[in-house]
Coordinates of C-alpha atoms in Angstrom, one line a residue:
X2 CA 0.0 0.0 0.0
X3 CA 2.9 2.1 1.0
X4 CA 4.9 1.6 -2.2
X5 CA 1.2 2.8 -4.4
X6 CA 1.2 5.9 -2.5
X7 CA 4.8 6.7 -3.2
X8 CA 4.3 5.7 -7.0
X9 CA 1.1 7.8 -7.0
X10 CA 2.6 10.9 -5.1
X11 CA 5.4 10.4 -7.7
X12 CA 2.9 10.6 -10.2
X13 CA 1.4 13.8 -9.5
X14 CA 4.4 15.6 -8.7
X15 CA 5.7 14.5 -12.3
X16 CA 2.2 16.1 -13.3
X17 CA 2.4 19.0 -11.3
X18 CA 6.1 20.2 -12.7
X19 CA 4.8 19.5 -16.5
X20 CA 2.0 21.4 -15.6
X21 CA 4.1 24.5 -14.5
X22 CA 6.3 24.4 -17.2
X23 CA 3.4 24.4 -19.6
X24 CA 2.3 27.5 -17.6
X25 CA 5.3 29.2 -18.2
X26 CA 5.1 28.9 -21.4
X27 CA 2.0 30.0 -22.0
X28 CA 2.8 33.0 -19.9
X29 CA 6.0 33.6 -22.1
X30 CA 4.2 33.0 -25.6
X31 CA 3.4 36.2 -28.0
X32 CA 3.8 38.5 -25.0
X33 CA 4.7 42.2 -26.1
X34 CA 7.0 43.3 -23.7
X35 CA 8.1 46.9 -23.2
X36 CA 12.1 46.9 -23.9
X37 CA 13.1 49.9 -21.2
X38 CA 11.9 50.6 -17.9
X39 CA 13.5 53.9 -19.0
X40 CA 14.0 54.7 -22.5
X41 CA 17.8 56.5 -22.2
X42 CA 18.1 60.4 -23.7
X43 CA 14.2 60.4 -23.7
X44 CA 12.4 63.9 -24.7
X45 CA 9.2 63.9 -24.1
X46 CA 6.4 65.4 -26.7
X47 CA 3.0 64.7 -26.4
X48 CA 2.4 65.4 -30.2
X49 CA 4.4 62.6 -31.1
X50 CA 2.1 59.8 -31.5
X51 CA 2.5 56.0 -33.2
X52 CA 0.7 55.7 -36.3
X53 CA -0.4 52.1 -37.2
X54 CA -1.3 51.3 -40.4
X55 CA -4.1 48.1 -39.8
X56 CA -5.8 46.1 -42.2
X57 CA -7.8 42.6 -41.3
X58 CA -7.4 43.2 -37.8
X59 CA -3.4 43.3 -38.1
X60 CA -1.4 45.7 -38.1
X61 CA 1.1 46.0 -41.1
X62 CA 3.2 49.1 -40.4
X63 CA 3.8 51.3 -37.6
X64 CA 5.6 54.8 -37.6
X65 CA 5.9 57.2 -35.1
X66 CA 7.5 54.9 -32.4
X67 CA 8.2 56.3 -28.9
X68 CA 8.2 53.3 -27.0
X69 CA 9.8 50.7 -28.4
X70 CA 9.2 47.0 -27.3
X71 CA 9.9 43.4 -28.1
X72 CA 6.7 41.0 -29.1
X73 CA 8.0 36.9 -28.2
X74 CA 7.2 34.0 -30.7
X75 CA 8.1 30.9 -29.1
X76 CA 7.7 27.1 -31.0
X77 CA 4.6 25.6 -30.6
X78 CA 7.0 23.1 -29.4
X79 CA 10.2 24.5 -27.6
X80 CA 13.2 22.4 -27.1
X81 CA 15.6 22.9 -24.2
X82 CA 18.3 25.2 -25.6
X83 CA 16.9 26.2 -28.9
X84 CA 18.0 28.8 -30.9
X85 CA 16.9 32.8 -31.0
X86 CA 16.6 35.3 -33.4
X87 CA 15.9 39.1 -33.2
X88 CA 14.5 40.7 -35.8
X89 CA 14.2 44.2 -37.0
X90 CA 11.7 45.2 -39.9
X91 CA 12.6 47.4 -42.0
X92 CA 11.0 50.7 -43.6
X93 CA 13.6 53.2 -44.3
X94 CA 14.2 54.3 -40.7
X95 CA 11.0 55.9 -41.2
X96 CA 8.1 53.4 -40.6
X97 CA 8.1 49.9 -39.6
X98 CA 7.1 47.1 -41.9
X99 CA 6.3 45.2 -39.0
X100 CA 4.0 42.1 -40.8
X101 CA 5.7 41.0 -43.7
X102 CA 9.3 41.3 -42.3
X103 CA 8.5 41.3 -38.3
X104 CA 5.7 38.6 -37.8
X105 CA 5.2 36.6 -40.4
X106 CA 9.3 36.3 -40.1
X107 CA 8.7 35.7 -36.5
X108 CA 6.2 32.1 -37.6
X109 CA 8.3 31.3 -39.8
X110 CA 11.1 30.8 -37.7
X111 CA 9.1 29.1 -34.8
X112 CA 8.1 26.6 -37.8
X113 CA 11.6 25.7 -37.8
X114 CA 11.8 25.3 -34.0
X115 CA 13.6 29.0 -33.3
X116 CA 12.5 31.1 -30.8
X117 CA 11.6 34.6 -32.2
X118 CA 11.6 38.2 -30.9
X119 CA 10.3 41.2 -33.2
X120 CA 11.6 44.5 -31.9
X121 CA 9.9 47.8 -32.9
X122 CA 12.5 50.0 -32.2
X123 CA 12.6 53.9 -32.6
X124 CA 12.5 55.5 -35.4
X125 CA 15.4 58.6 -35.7
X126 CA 13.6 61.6 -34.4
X127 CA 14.7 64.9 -32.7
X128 CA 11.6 65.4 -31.2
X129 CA 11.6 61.8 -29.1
X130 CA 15.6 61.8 -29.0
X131 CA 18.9 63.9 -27.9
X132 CA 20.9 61.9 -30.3
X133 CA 19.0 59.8 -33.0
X134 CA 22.2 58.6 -34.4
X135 CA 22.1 56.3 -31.9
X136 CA 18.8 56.0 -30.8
X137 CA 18.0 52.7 -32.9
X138 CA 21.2 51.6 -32.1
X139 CA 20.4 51.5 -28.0
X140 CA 16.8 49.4 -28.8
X141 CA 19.1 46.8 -30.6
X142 CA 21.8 46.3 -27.8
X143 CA 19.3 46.5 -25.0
X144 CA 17.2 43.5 -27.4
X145 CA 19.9 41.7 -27.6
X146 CA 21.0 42.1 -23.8
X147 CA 17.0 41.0 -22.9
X148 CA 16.7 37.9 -24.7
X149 CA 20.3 36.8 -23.3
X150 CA 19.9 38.1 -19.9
X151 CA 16.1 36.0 -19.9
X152 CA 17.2 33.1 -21.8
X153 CA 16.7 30.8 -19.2
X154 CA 12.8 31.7 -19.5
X155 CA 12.6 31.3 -22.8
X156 CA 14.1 27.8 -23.4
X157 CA 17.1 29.2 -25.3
X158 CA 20.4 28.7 -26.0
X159 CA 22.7 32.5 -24.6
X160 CA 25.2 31.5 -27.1
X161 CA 22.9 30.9 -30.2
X162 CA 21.1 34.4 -30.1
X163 CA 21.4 35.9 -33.8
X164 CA 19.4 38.9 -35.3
X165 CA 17.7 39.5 -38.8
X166 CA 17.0 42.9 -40.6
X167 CA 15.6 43.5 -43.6
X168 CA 16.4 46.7 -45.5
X169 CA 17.0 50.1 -42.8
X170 CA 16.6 47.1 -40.5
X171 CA 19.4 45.4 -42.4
X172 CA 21.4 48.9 -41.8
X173 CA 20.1 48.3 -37.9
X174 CA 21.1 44.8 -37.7
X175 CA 24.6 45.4 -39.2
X176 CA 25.3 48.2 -36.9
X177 CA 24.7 46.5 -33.8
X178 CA 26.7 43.4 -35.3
X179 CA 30.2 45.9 -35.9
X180 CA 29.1 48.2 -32.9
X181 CA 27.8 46.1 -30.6
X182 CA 30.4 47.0 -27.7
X183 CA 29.9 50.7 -28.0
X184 CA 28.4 52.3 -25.1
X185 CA 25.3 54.0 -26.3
X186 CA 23.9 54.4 -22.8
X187 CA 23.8 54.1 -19.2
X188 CA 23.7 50.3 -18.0
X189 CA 25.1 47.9 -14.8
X190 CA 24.7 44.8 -17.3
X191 CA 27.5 42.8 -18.2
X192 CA 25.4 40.9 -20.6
X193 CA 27.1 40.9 -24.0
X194 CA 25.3 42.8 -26.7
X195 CA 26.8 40.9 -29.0
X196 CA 24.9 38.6 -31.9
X197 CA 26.2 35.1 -32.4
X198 CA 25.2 35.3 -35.8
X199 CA 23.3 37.9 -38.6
X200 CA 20.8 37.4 -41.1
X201 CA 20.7 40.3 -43.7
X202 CA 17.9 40.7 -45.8
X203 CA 18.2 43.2 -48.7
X204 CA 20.4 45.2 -46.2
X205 CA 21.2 48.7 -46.2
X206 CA 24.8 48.7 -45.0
X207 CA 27.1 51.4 -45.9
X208 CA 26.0 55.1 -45.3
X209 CA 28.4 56.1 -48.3
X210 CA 27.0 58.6 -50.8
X211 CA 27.4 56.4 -54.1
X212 CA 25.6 53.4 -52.7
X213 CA 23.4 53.9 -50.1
X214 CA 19.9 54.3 -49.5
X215 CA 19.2 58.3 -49.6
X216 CA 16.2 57.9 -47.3
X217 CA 17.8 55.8 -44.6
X218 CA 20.4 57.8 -44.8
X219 CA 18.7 61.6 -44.3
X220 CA 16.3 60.0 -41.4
X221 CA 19.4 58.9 -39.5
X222 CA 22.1 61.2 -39.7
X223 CA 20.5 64.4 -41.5
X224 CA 20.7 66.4 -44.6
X225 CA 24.2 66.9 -44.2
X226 CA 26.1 64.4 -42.1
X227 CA 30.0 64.5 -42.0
X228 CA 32.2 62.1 -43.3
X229 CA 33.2 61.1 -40.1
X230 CA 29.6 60.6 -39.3
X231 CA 29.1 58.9 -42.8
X232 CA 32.1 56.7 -42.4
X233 CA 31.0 55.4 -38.7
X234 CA 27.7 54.4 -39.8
X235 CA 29.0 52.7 -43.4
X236 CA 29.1 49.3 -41.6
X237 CA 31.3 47.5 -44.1
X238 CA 34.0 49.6 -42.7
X239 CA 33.5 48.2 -39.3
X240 CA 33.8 44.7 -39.8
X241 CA 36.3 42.9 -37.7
X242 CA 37.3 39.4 -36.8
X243 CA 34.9 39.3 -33.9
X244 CA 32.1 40.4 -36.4
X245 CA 29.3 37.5 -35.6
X246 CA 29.3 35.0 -39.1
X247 CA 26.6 36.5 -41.3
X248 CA 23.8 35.1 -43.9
X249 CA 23.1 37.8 -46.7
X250 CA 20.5 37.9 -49.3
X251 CA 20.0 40.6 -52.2
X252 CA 18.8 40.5 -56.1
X253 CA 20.4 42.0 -58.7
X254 CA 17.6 44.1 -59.8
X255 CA 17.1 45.4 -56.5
X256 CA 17.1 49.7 -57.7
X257 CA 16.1 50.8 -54.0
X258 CA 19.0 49.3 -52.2
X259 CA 21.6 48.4 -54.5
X260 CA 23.4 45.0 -53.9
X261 CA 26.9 46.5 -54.0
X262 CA 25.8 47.2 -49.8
X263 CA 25.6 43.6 -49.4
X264 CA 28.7 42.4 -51.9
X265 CA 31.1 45.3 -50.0
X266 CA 29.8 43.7 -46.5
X267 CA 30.9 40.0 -47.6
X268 CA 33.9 41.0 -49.1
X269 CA 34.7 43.2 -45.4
X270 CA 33.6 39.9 -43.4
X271 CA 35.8 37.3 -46.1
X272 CA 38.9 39.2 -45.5
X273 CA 38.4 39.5 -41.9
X274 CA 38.3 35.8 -41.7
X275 CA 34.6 36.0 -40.7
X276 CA 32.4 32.8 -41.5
X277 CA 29.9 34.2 -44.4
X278 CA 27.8 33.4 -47.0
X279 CA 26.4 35.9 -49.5
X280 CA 22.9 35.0 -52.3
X281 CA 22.6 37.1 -55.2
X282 CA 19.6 36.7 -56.8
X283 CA 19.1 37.2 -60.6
X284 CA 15.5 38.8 -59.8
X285 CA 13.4 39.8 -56.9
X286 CA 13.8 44.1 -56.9
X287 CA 13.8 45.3 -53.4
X288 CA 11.5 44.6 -50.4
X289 CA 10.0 40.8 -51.3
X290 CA 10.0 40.4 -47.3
X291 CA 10.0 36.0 -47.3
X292 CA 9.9 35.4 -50.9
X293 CA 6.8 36.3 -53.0
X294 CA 8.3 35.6 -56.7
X295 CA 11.1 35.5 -59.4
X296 CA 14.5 34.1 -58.4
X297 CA 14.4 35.4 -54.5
X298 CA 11.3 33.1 -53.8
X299 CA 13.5 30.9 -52.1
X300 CA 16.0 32.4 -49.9
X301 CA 14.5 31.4 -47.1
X302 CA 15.2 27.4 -48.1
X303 CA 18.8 28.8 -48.6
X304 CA 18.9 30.6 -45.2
X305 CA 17.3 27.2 -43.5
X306 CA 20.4 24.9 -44.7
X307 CA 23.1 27.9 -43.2
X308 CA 21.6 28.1 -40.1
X309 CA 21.7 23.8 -39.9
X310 CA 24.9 24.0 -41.1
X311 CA 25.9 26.3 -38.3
X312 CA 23.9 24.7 -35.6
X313 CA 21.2 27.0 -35.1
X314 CA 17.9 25.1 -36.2
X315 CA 16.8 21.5 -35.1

């Protein structure tokens, strides 16, 4: 009898833990959480209002950010240790194209059994910021310092955190992978900021005058930046060997964001000894988010096998 009540009490414990954990999980899944309990270099202007742009109940792009936060996709069946990825959507540093390429990306990757984390960071603004140079920048690092510092919670893997940005958010992505380590604000963490791998997506990437993208580049450093401002923001200049191993994806007929940003990026990582791997479509223009036609329809088959290869998906 003694021995039934001990297999029984057994029984319910082992019930009783799966129970919690499922709880947890539940609790963690497609939460929007905000990313600051204090948003550094902060003005405040009560004119300055987000603007979502909605249609069948979802909201496709959002512009006017103040307070950025960080919306958690987890697999409908997490492993212990799994992967993460960050992702920023892109919109010219002025809007936020925060369906196609923040949570549709976001499924997408839980389909393959990566945990996923869409960040809608600030847009560059005077009004909201002292320095909106930087202010994307601090949303990235602090992402990235979140999900590590909470990984635990989450089921994932601190050393298998990468990001993904598409277009600005490419430009975003790249600058926290070569400025990672910069001290943007004010912070006790000695969590690392720093990606273990990058996903670029049609990336802007240098801030150079004969390549880059004119709007990305007026809505984050002005009408008339320096070159010492244009030159600290051209990220294929930054690259180092401790640049995090990077996936990159652009088409040839892309006019909006010309290829040459992702060629000059590879060629930066290859002779800094930095594992990379760099698609050029034949066709696919600019902006075609997971693949909608042409020869970029299947990057993200391409993107699955690097990310096995490099021990990132299950």
């Amino acid at each position: 009898m003694k021995n039934s009540q001990q297999l029984l009490l057994k029984k319910v414990a082992t019930i009783f833990v799966m129970l919690i954990g499922i709880t947890n999980q539940l609790n963690a899944q497609n939460k929007i959480i905000p990313l600051w309990n204090k948003i550094p270099d902060e003005i405040k202007a009560a004119d300055y209002k987000e603007n979502e742009s909605i249609k069948d109940g979802k909201v496709q792009s959002t512009s006017l950010v103040s307070i950025p936060t960080l919306s958690v996709f987890l697999p409908a069946k997490p492993k212990p240790n799994q992967a993460a990825v960050i992702i920023f959507p892109g919109g010219g540093y002025q809007h936020l194209a925060i369906d196609k390429e923040g949570t549709k990306v976001a499924e997408w990757f839980n389909s393959l059994g990566i945990a996923a984390f869409v960040v809608k960071y600030r847009l560059p603004s005077d009004k909201i910021m002292k320095n909106k140079n930087i202010g994307p920048l601090q949303d990235a690092q602090e992402a990235v310092r979140y999900v590590r510092q909470n990984a635990a919670k989450y089921n994932i893997d601190a050393a298998k955190i990468g990001i993904l940005g598409f277009s600005a958010g490419g430009h975003l992505a790249s600058t926290l992978a070569t400025h990672y380590d910069e001290k943007t604000y004010e912070t006790t963490s000695k969590v690392s900021a720093r990606p273990d791998f990058s996903l670029l997506i049609y990336p802007v990437i240098s801030m150079q005058n004969d390549i880059t993208h004119k709007g990305s580049q007026i809505s984050l450093l002005g009408n008339n930046p320096s070159q010492e401002l244009l030159d600290s923001f051209s990220n294929e200049k930054k690259v180092n060997a401790q640049t995090p191993p990077t996936f990159l994806v652009h088409a040839t007929d892309d006019t909006t964001v010309l290829p040459e940003n992702s060629i000059n990026f590879y060629l930066a990582l290859k002779n800094n000894g930095v594992p990379a791997e760099l698609h050029i479509y034949e066709k696919g223009g600019h902006g075609f988010g997971l693949g909608i036609k042409d020869t970029s329809k299947f990057w993200t088959r391409d993107c699955e096998e690097w990310l096995k290869s490099q021990g990132y998906s299950n």
